[in-house]
């Protein structure tokens, strides 16, 4: 069905103007002033509101099994939460089990992904760089649309690759137009040093970019809005904030905000890796309570997919004076470009997918986990007041969110075969 979004202020990474957007058959077909349409077209008035490209979150872990825990969101629940937060594209991490080949892991991931309500692509985590794995990397890029690989320099004995394996995997990725994402905490460096690393790690990225090297850096809202003070919370409350990398000192935040403004940080993603705080009703496997007697057994990760866009609008635009264009760039355009999804995703133009967010930049509201759509039972930002709220969301032209109403359905999300990654 065709739809017309009238009188909205259209903001992309480079544009800012008032116009009507006509969408048909999943794509934007016309952008213009005072478009006339027939009675068979659904009309949405966006007067006084922003029309933004759907958010692109390139770091999520839906329905992920680890040897000891399982994230609580299915693709169905997690992508519905994403849509309510104005995010219409995810790139999720496919995590092979130990000894499982990447291609087999992708097959399993696809079965889980079928319940998605928004479009989803995959990154592949590599647990080794054996000849078979390196060979499958090429197949993944050329035939499966998986053009980015995650390598870990942390978690010795579990996920960590040695320098030789890192080098081999990076070489194959580079030769095939794929990107390697490195979890750059050194597994052998003691925690005291890691704690100093945010500003320094960022300094290394800045220096490399100044020398013309294709290095990109992401951050997550929790590093911008929260600090290690959360670990001082009474009782077991601190478990809600257990994640890797951990939250840092307050003093790191100005560096991150500055990096976002100066393009030393290019992407804001969520690392949505949700475990419930309470054991019931879903069980211990999905809960932080596993670590109630031993801090080291707390499942590692936190939710965030539903709050990224409004948090970043409030923090970046309202409180830090960032332009709306830059806000769109870091939450949609840059991630789409870096991960081979642009211009299908990440902007508003004739011919692109009609993934659109109608956003009220003035509405004030308060984050409450009880009103979220994820299956997780808490928010890192409970009680935080924000300015700016998602009002309507369109996925390939279909209105899936209208205020508090859900109009989408599980299974309507499509798999995104991505092109070459790492080209901003
Ligand atoms: Zn992650």
mmCIF file of C-alpha atoms and ligand atoms in Angstrom:
data_model
loop_
_atom_site.group_PDB
_atom_site.id
_atom_site.type_symbol
_atom_site.label_atom_id
_atom_site.label_comp_id
_atom_site.label_asym_id
_atom_site.label_seq_id
_atom_site.Cartn_x
_atom_site.Cartn_y
_atom_site.Cartn_z
ATOM 1 C CA UNK A 1 0.000 0.000 0.000
ATOM 2 C CA UNK A 2 1.161 3.513 -0.845
ATOM 3 C CA UNK A 3 1.533 6.159 1.853
ATOM 4 C CA UNK A 4 2.128 9.888 1.895
ATOM 5 C CA UNK A 5 3.944 11.582 4.760
ATOM 6 C CA UNK A 6 3.017 15.252 4.485
ATOM 7 C CA UNK A 7 4.615 18.473 5.629
ATOM 8 C CA UNK A 8 7.439 16.911 7.641
ATOM 9 C CA UNK A 9 10.847 18.495 8.122
ATOM 10 C CA UNK A 10 13.065 16.014 6.326
ATOM 11 C CA UNK A 11 16.504 15.687 7.859
ATOM 12 C CA UNK A 12 19.287 13.521 6.430
ATOM 13 C CA UNK A 13 23.039 13.682 7.014
ATOM 14 C CA UNK A 14 23.180 16.562 4.518
ATOM 15 C CA UNK A 15 19.638 17.904 3.941
ATOM 16 C CA UNK A 16 17.081 19.817 5.986
ATOM 17 C CA UNK A 17 13.851 20.942 4.270
ATOM 18 C CA UNK A 18 10.068 20.667 4.502
ATOM 19 C CA UNK A 19 8.416 18.403 1.925
ATOM 20 C CA UNK A 20 6.008 15.515 1.315
ATOM 21 C CA UNK A 21 7.329 11.979 0.888
ATOM 22 C CA UNK A 22 5.390 9.464 -1.196
ATOM 23 C CA UNK A 23 6.211 5.825 -0.669
ATOM 24 C CA UNK A 24 5.009 2.884 -2.708
ATOM 25 C CA UNK A 25 5.960 -0.773 -2.903
ATOM 26 C CA UNK A 26 8.490 -0.382 -0.103
ATOM 27 C CA UNK A 27 10.436 2.510 -1.551
ATOM 28 C CA UNK A 28 10.409 6.273 -1.684
ATOM 29 C CA UNK A 29 8.996 7.193 -5.100
ATOM 30 C CA UNK A 30 8.546 10.984 -4.923
ATOM 31 C CA UNK A 31 9.685 13.826 -2.694
ATOM 32 C CA UNK A 32 8.129 17.213 -3.351
ATOM 33 C CA UNK A 33 5.973 20.094 -2.213
ATOM 34 C CA UNK A 34 2.180 19.650 -1.870
ATOM 35 C CA UNK A 35 1.980 16.248 -3.571
ATOM 36 C CA UNK A 36 -1.549 15.281 -4.660
ATOM 37 C CA UNK A 37 -2.625 11.676 -4.136
ATOM 38 C CA UNK A 38 -5.746 9.587 -4.647
ATOM 39 C CA UNK A 39 -8.006 8.191 -1.927
ATOM 40 C CA UNK A 40 -6.221 4.822 -1.980
ATOM 41 C CA UNK A 41 -3.092 6.361 -0.424
ATOM 42 C CA UNK A 42 -2.717 6.375 3.370
ATOM 43 C CA UNK A 43 -1.915 9.953 4.460
ATOM 44 C CA UNK A 44 0.169 10.814 7.552
ATOM 45 C CA UNK A 45 0.492 14.433 8.631
ATOM 46 C CA UNK A 46 3.963 15.234 9.968
ATOM 47 C CA UNK A 47 3.499 18.998 10.354
ATOM 48 C CA UNK A 48 5.867 20.356 12.984
ATOM 49 C CA UNK A 49 7.684 17.011 13.185
ATOM 50 C CA UNK A 50 10.980 15.674 11.855
ATOM 51 C CA UNK A 51 11.115 12.931 9.237
ATOM 52 C CA UNK A 52 14.345 10.991 9.697
ATOM 53 C CA UNK A 53 15.829 7.951 7.972
ATOM 54 C CA UNK A 54 15.185 4.834 10.062
ATOM 55 C CA UNK A 55 17.988 4.270 12.555
ATOM 56 C CA UNK A 56 20.714 1.722 11.746
ATOM 57 C CA UNK A 57 22.089 -0.174 14.753
ATOM 58 C CA UNK A 58 25.092 -2.255 13.745
ATOM 59 C CA UNK A 59 25.760 -3.994 17.054
ATOM 60 C CA UNK A 60 23.161 -6.319 18.570
ATOM 61 C CA UNK A 61 23.060 -9.827 20.026
ATOM 62 C CA UNK A 62 19.530 -11.182 19.611
ATOM 63 C CA UNK A 63 18.711 -14.739 20.740
ATOM 64 C CA UNK A 64 22.382 -15.388 21.443
ATOM 65 C CA UNK A 65 23.474 -18.514 23.271
ATOM 66 C CA UNK A 66 26.718 -18.502 25.220
ATOM 67 C CA UNK A 67 27.936 -21.611 27.042
ATOM 68 C CA UNK A 68 26.275 -20.349 30.253
ATOM 69 C CA UNK A 69 23.582 -17.821 29.338
ATOM 70 C CA UNK A 70 21.131 -16.735 26.658
ATOM 71 C CA UNK A 71 20.042 -13.215 25.678
ATOM 72 C CA UNK A 72 16.381 -12.646 26.483
ATOM 73 C CA UNK A 73 15.256 -10.990 23.236
ATOM 74 C CA UNK A 74 14.301 -13.086 20.252
ATOM 75 C CA UNK A 75 14.625 -11.382 16.893
ATOM 76 C CA UNK A 76 10.865 -10.881 17.100
ATOM 77 C CA UNK A 77 10.860 -9.062 20.441
ATOM 78 C CA UNK A 78 14.178 -7.292 19.949
ATOM 79 C CA UNK A 79 13.367 -5.876 16.532
ATOM 80 C CA UNK A 80 9.920 -4.758 17.693
ATOM 81 C CA UNK A 81 11.671 -2.889 20.513
ATOM 82 C CA UNK A 82 14.118 -1.458 17.970
ATOM 83 C CA UNK A 83 11.236 -0.238 15.791
ATOM 84 C CA UNK A 84 9.548 1.483 18.744
ATOM 85 C CA UNK A 85 12.856 3.271 19.280
ATOM 86 C CA UNK A 86 13.095 4.412 15.652
ATOM 87 C CA UNK A 87 15.614 1.801 14.499
ATOM 88 C CA UNK A 88 14.619 -0.096 11.356
ATOM 89 C CA UNK A 89 17.859 -1.849 10.441
ATOM 90 C CA UNK A 90 20.073 -4.067 12.559
ATOM 91 C CA UNK A 91 23.349 -5.790 11.911
ATOM 92 C CA UNK A 92 23.439 -8.580 14.466
ATOM 93 C CA UNK A 93 26.333 -10.767 15.525
ATOM 94 C CA UNK A 94 26.303 -14.377 14.408
ATOM 95 C CA UNK A 95 28.215 -16.254 17.096
ATOM 96 C CA UNK A 96 29.415 -19.771 16.201
ATOM 97 C CA UNK A 97 29.515 -22.375 18.924
ATOM 98 C CA UNK A 98 32.974 -23.729 19.661
ATOM 99 C CA UNK A 99 33.924 -26.104 16.812
ATOM 100 C CA UNK A 100 31.074 -24.954 14.577
ATOM 101 C CA UNK A 101 31.947 -23.635 11.124
ATOM 102 C CA UNK A 102 30.915 -20.060 10.275
ATOM 103 C CA UNK A 103 28.608 -21.180 7.450
ATOM 104 C CA UNK A 104 26.804 -23.637 9.727
ATOM 105 C CA UNK A 105 26.503 -20.923 12.380
ATOM 106 C CA UNK A 106 24.964 -18.601 9.786
ATOM 107 C CA UNK A 107 22.397 -21.268 8.894
ATOM 108 C CA UNK A 108 21.340 -21.489 12.571
ATOM 109 C CA UNK A 109 21.303 -17.689 12.867
ATOM 110 C CA UNK A 110 18.981 -17.438 9.833
ATOM 111 C CA UNK A 111 16.459 -19.746 11.486
ATOM 112 C CA UNK A 112 16.327 -17.438 14.513
ATOM 113 C CA UNK A 113 16.335 -14.304 12.373
ATOM 114 C CA UNK A 114 13.152 -15.336 10.545
ATOM 115 C CA UNK A 115 10.993 -13.789 13.308
ATOM 116 C CA UNK A 116 12.471 -10.303 12.781
ATOM 117 C CA UNK A 117 10.121 -7.337 12.285
ATOM 118 C CA UNK A 118 12.776 -5.065 10.739
ATOM 119 C CA UNK A 119 15.530 -5.769 8.237
ATOM 120 C CA UNK A 120 18.602 -7.500 9.621
ATOM 121 C CA UNK A 121 22.107 -8.242 8.377
ATOM 122 C CA UNK A 122 24.828 -10.334 10.012
ATOM 123 C CA UNK A 123 28.384 -9.880 11.193
ATOM 124 C CA UNK A 124 30.334 -13.087 11.732
ATOM 125 C CA UNK A 125 32.387 -13.670 14.869
ATOM 126 C CA UNK A 126 35.529 -15.674 14.132
ATOM 127 C CA UNK A 127 36.805 -18.082 16.753
ATOM 128 C CA UNK A 128 39.832 -19.189 14.750
ATOM 129 C CA UNK A 129 41.652 -18.495 11.502
ATOM 130 C CA UNK A 130 42.109 -22.083 10.321
ATOM 131 C CA UNK A 131 42.311 -22.689 6.536
ATOM 132 C CA UNK A 132 38.675 -23.857 6.453
ATOM 133 C CA UNK A 133 37.506 -20.735 8.250
ATOM 134 C CA UNK A 134 39.523 -18.424 5.991
ATOM 135 C CA UNK A 135 37.975 -20.165 2.985
ATOM 136 C CA UNK A 136 34.465 -19.763 4.363
ATOM 137 C CA UNK A 137 35.152 -16.051 4.949
ATOM 138 C CA UNK A 138 35.375 -15.627 1.170
ATOM 139 C CA UNK A 139 32.101 -17.516 0.641
ATOM 140 C CA UNK A 140 30.412 -15.391 3.311
ATOM 141 C CA UNK A 141 31.439 -12.144 1.617
ATOM 142 C CA UNK A 142 30.822 -13.197 -1.977
ATOM 143 C CA UNK A 143 27.672 -15.291 -1.639
ATOM 144 C CA UNK A 144 26.057 -14.720 1.746
ATOM 145 C CA UNK A 145 26.146 -10.927 2.101
ATOM 146 C CA UNK A 146 28.232 -11.067 5.279
ATOM 147 C CA UNK A 147 30.935 -8.443 4.787
ATOM 148 C CA UNK A 148 32.240 -7.874 8.290
ATOM 149 C CA UNK A 149 33.985 -10.067 10.812
ATOM 150 C CA UNK A 150 34.519 -9.618 14.507
ATOM 151 C CA UNK A 151 37.808 -10.599 16.078
ATOM 152 C CA UNK A 152 38.517 -10.585 19.785
ATOM 153 C CA UNK A 153 41.706 -9.534 21.498
ATOM 154 C CA UNK A 154 40.000 -10.302 24.829
ATOM 155 C CA UNK A 155 38.598 -13.362 26.636
ATOM 156 C CA UNK A 156 41.665 -15.653 26.509
ATOM 157 C CA UNK A 157 40.683 -19.291 26.143
ATOM 158 C CA UNK A 158 37.201 -18.387 24.892
ATOM 159 C CA UNK A 159 37.029 -15.876 22.043
ATOM 160 C CA UNK A 160 40.554 -14.468 21.878
ATOM 161 C CA UNK A 161 42.609 -14.882 18.706
ATOM 162 C CA UNK A 162 46.390 -14.673 18.765
ATOM 163 C CA UNK A 163 48.213 -12.066 16.672
ATOM 164 C CA UNK A 164 48.962 -14.540 13.863
ATOM 165 C CA UNK A 165 45.301 -15.494 13.527
ATOM 166 C CA UNK A 166 44.250 -11.831 13.666
ATOM 167 C CA UNK A 167 46.666 -11.025 10.877
ATOM 168 C CA UNK A 168 45.505 -13.917 8.644
ATOM 169 C CA UNK A 169 41.829 -13.062 9.089
ATOM 170 C CA UNK A 170 42.401 -9.346 8.480
ATOM 171 C CA UNK A 171 44.333 -10.106 5.305
ATOM 172 C CA UNK A 172 41.542 -12.279 3.873
ATOM 173 C CA UNK A 173 38.915 -9.709 4.880
ATOM 174 C CA UNK A 174 40.877 -6.844 3.322
ATOM 175 C CA UNK A 175 41.409 -8.721 0.047
ATOM 176 C CA UNK A 176 37.655 -9.401 -0.235
ATOM 177 C CA UNK A 177 36.174 -5.978 0.549
ATOM 178 C CA UNK A 178 35.180 -6.930 4.057
ATOM 179 C CA UNK A 179 35.776 -5.148 7.315
ATOM 180 C CA UNK A 180 37.213 -6.535 10.497
ATOM 181 C CA UNK A 181 35.804 -5.251 13.767
ATOM 182 C CA UNK A 182 38.256 -5.711 16.581
ATOM 183 C CA UNK A 183 37.199 -5.906 20.190
ATOM 184 C CA UNK A 184 40.334 -4.046 21.181
ATOM 185 C CA UNK A 185 40.733 -4.873 24.816
ATOM 186 C CA UNK A 186 43.949 -6.773 25.199
ATOM 187 C CA UNK A 187 43.173 -10.022 26.992
ATOM 188 C CA UNK A 188 46.547 -10.081 28.710
ATOM 189 C CA UNK A 189 46.521 -6.498 29.909
ATOM 190 C CA UNK A 190 45.512 -6.149 33.511
ATOM 191 C CA UNK A 191 42.237 -4.426 34.311
ATOM 192 C CA UNK A 192 43.939 -1.369 35.790
ATOM 193 C CA UNK A 193 45.367 -0.549 32.397
ATOM 194 C CA UNK A 194 42.117 -1.313 30.590
ATOM 195 C CA UNK A 195 40.402 1.233 32.798
ATOM 196 C CA UNK A 196 42.552 3.987 31.319
ATOM 197 C CA UNK A 197 41.947 2.866 27.785
ATOM 198 C CA UNK A 198 38.932 4.776 26.482
ATOM 199 C CA UNK A 199 40.603 8.127 25.943
ATOM 200 C CA UNK A 200 43.847 6.456 24.856
ATOM 201 C CA UNK A 201 42.202 3.950 22.511
ATOM 202 C CA UNK A 202 40.365 6.821 20.924
ATOM 203 C CA UNK A 203 43.639 8.746 20.629
ATOM 204 C CA UNK A 204 45.110 5.831 18.660
ATOM 205 C CA UNK A 205 42.147 5.880 16.253
ATOM 206 C CA UNK A 206 42.451 9.646 15.796
ATOM 207 C CA UNK A 207 46.149 9.346 15.071
ATOM 208 C CA UNK A 208 45.622 6.555 12.541
ATOM 209 C CA UNK A 209 42.851 8.500 10.784
ATOM 210 C CA UNK A 210 45.092 11.558 10.613
ATOM 211 C CA UNK A 211 47.578 9.384 8.760
ATOM 212 C CA UNK A 212 44.877 8.331 6.274
ATOM 213 C CA UNK A 213 44.350 4.794 7.524
ATOM 214 C CA UNK A 214 40.818 3.368 7.250
ATOM 215 C CA UNK A 215 40.078 2.963 10.939
ATOM 216 C CA UNK A 216 36.615 3.589 12.330
ATOM 217 C CA UNK A 217 35.396 3.677 15.883
ATOM 218 C CA UNK A 218 32.020 3.114 17.456
ATOM 219 C CA UNK A 219 30.695 3.959 20.848
ATOM 220 C CA UNK A 220 27.468 3.108 22.657
ATOM 221 C CA UNK A 221 25.030 5.366 24.501
ATOM 222 C CA UNK A 222 25.904 3.783 27.855
ATOM 223 C CA UNK A 223 29.493 5.042 27.609
ATOM 224 C CA UNK A 224 28.206 8.536 26.801
ATOM 225 C CA UNK A 225 25.554 8.754 29.520
ATOM 226 C CA UNK A 226 26.662 6.456 32.343
ATOM 227 C CA UNK A 227 29.840 6.007 34.360
ATOM 228 C CA UNK A 228 31.536 3.557 36.692
ATOM 229 C CA UNK A 229 29.580 5.193 39.530
ATOM 230 C CA UNK A 230 26.783 2.754 38.654
ATOM 231 C CA UNK A 231 28.931 -0.066 40.069
ATOM 232 C CA UNK A 232 28.570 1.544 43.513
ATOM 233 C CA UNK A 233 24.828 0.859 43.592
ATOM 234 C CA UNK A 234 23.590 -1.009 46.648
ATOM 235 C CA UNK A 235 22.815 -4.731 46.730
ATOM 236 C CA UNK A 236 22.929 -6.583 43.427
ATOM 237 C CA UNK A 237 21.773 -3.547 41.397
ATOM 238 C CA UNK A 238 25.251 -3.055 39.921
ATOM 239 C CA UNK A 239 24.771 -6.317 37.986
ATOM 240 C CA UNK A 240 22.470 -4.467 35.593
ATOM 241 C CA UNK A 241 25.516 -2.529 34.407
ATOM 242 C CA UNK A 242 27.909 -5.471 33.976
ATOM 243 C CA UNK A 243 29.094 -5.378 30.352
ATOM 244 C CA UNK A 244 32.294 -5.361 28.313
ATOM 245 C CA UNK A 245 33.999 -3.023 27.991
ATOM 246 C CA UNK A 246 32.817 -1.878 31.430
ATOM 247 C CA UNK A 247 31.554 1.635 32.150
ATOM 248 C CA UNK A 248 34.380 4.134 32.665
ATOM 249 C CA UNK A 249 35.009 7.201 34.797
ATOM 250 C CA UNK A 250 32.973 10.361 34.171
ATOM 251 C CA UNK A 251 36.112 12.093 32.948
ATOM 252 C CA UNK A 252 36.076 9.983 29.757
ATOM 253 C CA UNK A 253 32.744 11.296 28.554
ATOM 254 C CA UNK A 254 33.885 14.703 27.216
ATOM 255 C CA UNK A 255 36.441 12.879 25.020
ATOM 256 C CA UNK A 256 33.690 10.709 23.551
ATOM 257 C CA UNK A 257 31.331 13.633 22.907
ATOM 258 C CA UNK A 258 34.142 15.573 21.283
ATOM 259 C CA UNK A 259 35.075 12.523 19.175
ATOM 260 C CA UNK A 260 31.510 12.280 17.890
ATOM 261 C CA UNK A 261 31.543 15.924 16.856
ATOM 262 C CA UNK A 262 34.951 15.769 15.162
ATOM 263 C CA UNK A 263 34.276 12.442 13.393
ATOM 264 C CA UNK A 264 36.959 10.560 15.327
ATOM 265 C CA UNK A 265 33.988 8.447 16.399
ATOM 266 C CA UNK A 266 31.747 7.618 13.459
ATOM 267 C CA UNK A 267 29.044 5.304 14.727
ATOM 268 C CA UNK A 268 26.774 4.987 17.749
ATOM 269 C CA UNK A 269 25.432 1.468 18.186
ATOM 270 C CA UNK A 270 23.918 -0.225 21.197
ATOM 271 C CA UNK A 271 25.640 -3.581 21.812
ATOM 272 C CA UNK A 272 22.107 -4.666 22.800
ATOM 273 C CA UNK A 273 22.918 -7.866 24.689
ATOM 274 C CA UNK A 274 20.011 -8.170 27.106
ATOM 275 C CA UNK A 275 19.734 -10.383 30.180
ATOM 276 C CA UNK A 276 16.899 -9.992 32.670
ATOM 277 C CA UNK A 277 17.694 -8.705 36.132
ATOM 278 C CA UNK A 278 15.141 -10.966 37.815
ATOM 279 C CA UNK A 279 15.181 -14.736 37.523
ATOM 280 C CA UNK A 280 11.429 -14.978 36.970
ATOM 281 C CA UNK A 281 9.520 -15.445 34.748
ATOM 282 C CA UNK A 282 12.063 -16.544 32.138
ATOM 283 C CA UNK A 283 14.536 -18.519 34.253
ATOM 284 C CA UNK A 284 18.111 -18.351 35.411
ATOM 285 C CA UNK A 285 19.618 -18.950 31.959
ATOM 286 C CA UNK A 286 18.376 -15.489 30.891
ATOM 287 C CA UNK A 287 19.109 -13.680 34.140
ATOM 288 C CA UNK A 288 21.803 -11.655 35.834
ATOM 289 C CA UNK A 289 20.914 -13.580 39.005
ATOM 290 C CA UNK A 290 23.357 -16.308 37.903
ATOM 291 C CA UNK A 291 26.021 -14.137 39.450
ATOM 292 C CA UNK A 292 24.298 -13.339 42.721
ATOM 293 C CA UNK A 293 26.913 -15.300 44.696
ATOM 294 C CA UNK A 294 29.858 -14.644 42.446
ATOM 295 C CA UNK A 295 30.357 -11.441 40.501
ATOM 296 C CA UNK A 296 32.301 -13.254 37.761
ATOM 297 C CA UNK A 297 29.269 -15.341 36.799
ATOM 298 C CA UNK A 298 27.013 -12.372 35.975
ATOM 299 C CA UNK A 299 26.035 -12.621 32.287
ATOM 300 C CA UNK A 300 27.835 -9.896 30.440
ATOM 301 C CA UNK A 301 25.751 -7.345 28.573
ATOM 302 C CA UNK A 302 22.964 -4.788 28.754
ATOM 303 C CA UNK A 303 19.882 -3.730 26.787
ATOM 304 C CA UNK A 304 19.620 -0.530 24.728
ATOM 305 C CA UNK A 305 18.130 -1.077 21.286
ATOM 306 C CA UNK A 306 14.905 0.809 22.070
ATOM 307 C CA UNK A 307 16.432 3.958 23.577
ATOM 308 C CA UNK A 308 19.384 4.756 21.297
ATOM 309 C CA UNK A 309 17.744 7.300 18.999
ATOM 310 C CA UNK A 310 15.855 9.376 21.592
ATOM 311 C CA UNK A 311 18.828 9.254 23.995
ATOM 312 C CA UNK A 312 21.189 10.483 21.310
ATOM 313 C CA UNK A 313 18.772 13.211 20.245
ATOM 314 C CA UNK A 314 18.489 14.402 23.828
ATOM 315 C CA UNK A 315 22.186 14.066 24.659
ATOM 316 C CA UNK A 316 23.760 15.143 21.390
ATOM 317 C CA UNK A 317 21.322 17.637 19.884
ATOM 318 C CA UNK A 318 19.548 19.084 22.918
ATOM 319 C CA UNK A 319 22.352 19.030 25.483
ATOM 320 C CA UNK A 320 25.562 19.143 23.401
ATOM 321 C CA UNK A 321 24.453 21.345 20.503
ATOM 322 C CA UNK A 322 25.133 18.769 17.780
ATOM 323 C CA UNK A 323 23.433 19.488 14.437
ATOM 324 C CA UNK A 324 20.463 17.334 13.451
ATOM 325 C CA UNK A 325 22.401 16.350 10.335
ATOM 326 C CA UNK A 326 25.268 14.973 12.385
ATOM 327 C CA UNK A 327 22.808 13.199 14.699
ATOM 328 C CA UNK A 328 21.328 11.417 11.656
ATOM 329 C CA UNK A 329 24.798 10.685 10.342
ATOM 330 C CA UNK A 330 26.050 8.896 13.470
ATOM 331 C CA UNK A 331 22.813 6.954 14.085
ATOM 332 C CA UNK A 332 21.891 5.972 10.510
ATOM 333 C CA UNK A 333 23.970 7.168 7.562
ATOM 334 C CA UNK A 334 27.516 6.415 8.704
ATOM 335 C CA UNK A 335 26.699 2.902 9.980
ATOM 336 C CA UNK A 336 24.816 2.141 6.735
ATOM 337 C CA UNK A 337 27.785 3.311 4.683
ATOM 338 C CA UNK A 338 30.421 1.531 6.738
ATOM 339 C CA UNK A 339 28.587 -1.783 6.644
ATOM 340 C CA UNK A 340 27.596 -1.928 2.983
ATOM 341 C CA UNK A 341 23.935 -0.897 3.280
ATOM 342 C CA UNK A 342 23.972 2.602 1.764
ATOM 343 C CA UNK A 343 21.993 4.095 0.029
ATOM 344 C CA UNK A 344 19.320 1.380 0.409
ATOM 345 C CA UNK A 345 19.404 2.237 4.137
ATOM 346 C CA UNK A 346 20.553 5.308 6.052
ATOM 347 C CA UNK A 347 19.100 8.195 4.058
ATOM 348 C CA UNK A 348 15.919 9.647 2.521
ATOM 349 C CA UNK A 349 16.016 9.844 -1.266
ATOM 350 C CA UNK A 350 13.974 8.673 -4.248
ATOM 351 C CA UNK A 351 14.582 4.951 -4.762
ATOM 352 C CA UNK A 352 15.787 4.157 -1.263
ATOM 353 C CA UNK A 353 13.927 1.842 1.097
ATOM 354 C CA UNK A 354 11.068 3.729 2.759
ATOM 355 C CA UNK A 355 12.362 3.253 6.303
ATOM 356 C CA UNK A 356 11.235 6.459 7.988
ATOM 357 C CA UNK A 357 10.832 7.838 11.482
ATOM 358 C CA UNK A 358 8.446 10.654 12.324
ATOM 359 C CA UNK A 359 10.031 12.264 15.366
ATOM 360 C CA UNK A 360 8.753 14.986 17.695
ATOM 361 C CA UNK A 361 11.872 16.942 18.729
ATOM 362 C CA UNK A 362 10.020 18.790 21.499
ATOM 363 C CA UNK A 363 8.038 16.126 23.366
ATOM 364 C CA UNK A 364 9.318 15.425 26.866
ATOM 365 C CA UNK A 365 8.969 11.954 28.324
ATOM 366 C CA UNK A 366 10.539 9.628 30.853
ATOM 367 C CA UNK A 367 12.187 6.258 30.191
ATOM 368 C CA UNK A 368 10.364 3.413 31.988
ATOM 369 C CA UNK A 369 11.340 -0.217 31.428
ATOM 370 C CA UNK A 370 7.728 -1.159 32.153
ATOM 371 C CA UNK A 371 6.708 0.649 28.948
ATOM 372 C CA UNK A 372 9.398 -0.971 26.785
ATOM 373 C CA UNK A 373 8.800 -3.630 24.163
ATOM 374 C CA UNK A 374 11.914 -5.695 24.735
ATOM 375 C CA UNK A 375 11.496 -8.804 26.908
ATOM 376 C CA UNK A 376 14.138 -7.465 29.284
ATOM 377 C CA UNK A 377 12.891 -6.288 32.678
ATOM 378 C CA UNK A 378 15.016 -3.212 33.300
ATOM 379 C CA UNK A 379 16.522 -0.156 31.625
ATOM 380 C CA UNK A 380 19.974 1.317 32.215
ATOM 381 C CA UNK A 381 18.222 4.708 32.073
ATOM 382 C CA UNK A 382 15.174 4.151 34.291
ATOM 383 C CA UNK A 383 13.605 7.498 35.190
ATOM 384 C CA UNK A 384 15.722 9.591 32.833
ATOM 385 C CA UNK A 385 13.828 12.466 31.233
ATOM 386 C CA UNK A 386 14.345 13.034 27.533
ATOM 387 C CA UNK A 387 13.346 15.670 25.010
ATOM 388 C CA UNK A 388 12.375 14.149 21.656
ATOM 389 C CA UNK A 389 10.223 11.114 20.968
ATOM 390 C CA UNK A 390 9.512 8.653 18.177
ATOM 391 C CA UNK A 391 5.915 9.086 16.962
ATOM 392 C CA UNK A 392 5.625 6.886 13.857
ATOM 393 C CA UNK A 393 7.886 4.367 12.198
ATOM 394 C CA UNK A 394 7.740 2.962 8.678
ATOM 395 C CA UNK A 395 9.540 -0.194 7.557
ATOM 396 C CA UNK A 396 9.766 -0.334 3.765
ATOM 397 C CA UNK A 397 6.707 1.896 3.545
ATOM 398 C CA UNK A 398 4.561 0.055 6.054
ATOM 399 C CA UNK A 399 3.611 1.968 9.205
ATOM 400 C CA UNK A 400 4.639 -0.400 12.033
ATOM 401 C CA UNK A 401 4.590 2.017 14.974
ATOM 402 C CA UNK A 402 1.893 4.646 15.463
ATOM 403 C CA UNK A 403 2.348 6.250 18.878
ATOM 404 C CA UNK A 404 2.007 3.371 21.322
ATOM 405 C CA UNK A 405 0.301 1.108 18.773
ATOM 406 C CA UNK A 406 2.145 -1.795 17.151
ATOM 407 C CA UNK A 407 1.091 -2.426 13.559
ATOM 408 C CA UNK A 408 4.000 -4.599 12.419
ATOM 409 C CA UNK A 409 4.324 -8.348 12.558
ATOM 410 C CA UNK A 410 7.008 -10.908 13.238
ATOM 411 C CA UNK A 411 8.570 -12.243 10.057
ATOM 412 C CA UNK A 412 8.155 -9.070 7.994
ATOM 413 C CA UNK A 413 11.861 -8.215 8.372
ATOM 414 C CA UNK A 414 14.076 -9.173 5.465
ATOM 415 C CA UNK A 415 17.637 -10.447 5.415
ATOM 416 C CA UNK A 416 20.080 -7.807 4.234
ATOM 417 C CA UNK A 417 22.797 -9.050 1.909
ATOM 418 C CA UNK A 418 25.437 -6.424 2.421
ATOM 419 C CA UNK A 419 27.929 -5.052 -0.057
ATOM 420 C CA UNK A 420 31.552 -4.193 0.631
ATOM 421 C CA UNK A 421 32.149 -2.862 4.135
ATOM 422 C CA UNK A 422 34.561 -0.279 5.434
ATOM 423 C CA UNK A 423 34.013 2.402 2.788
ATOM 424 C CA UNK A 424 32.641 5.526 4.448
HETATM 425 ZN ZN1 LIG B 1 28.696 -6.930 21.474
#
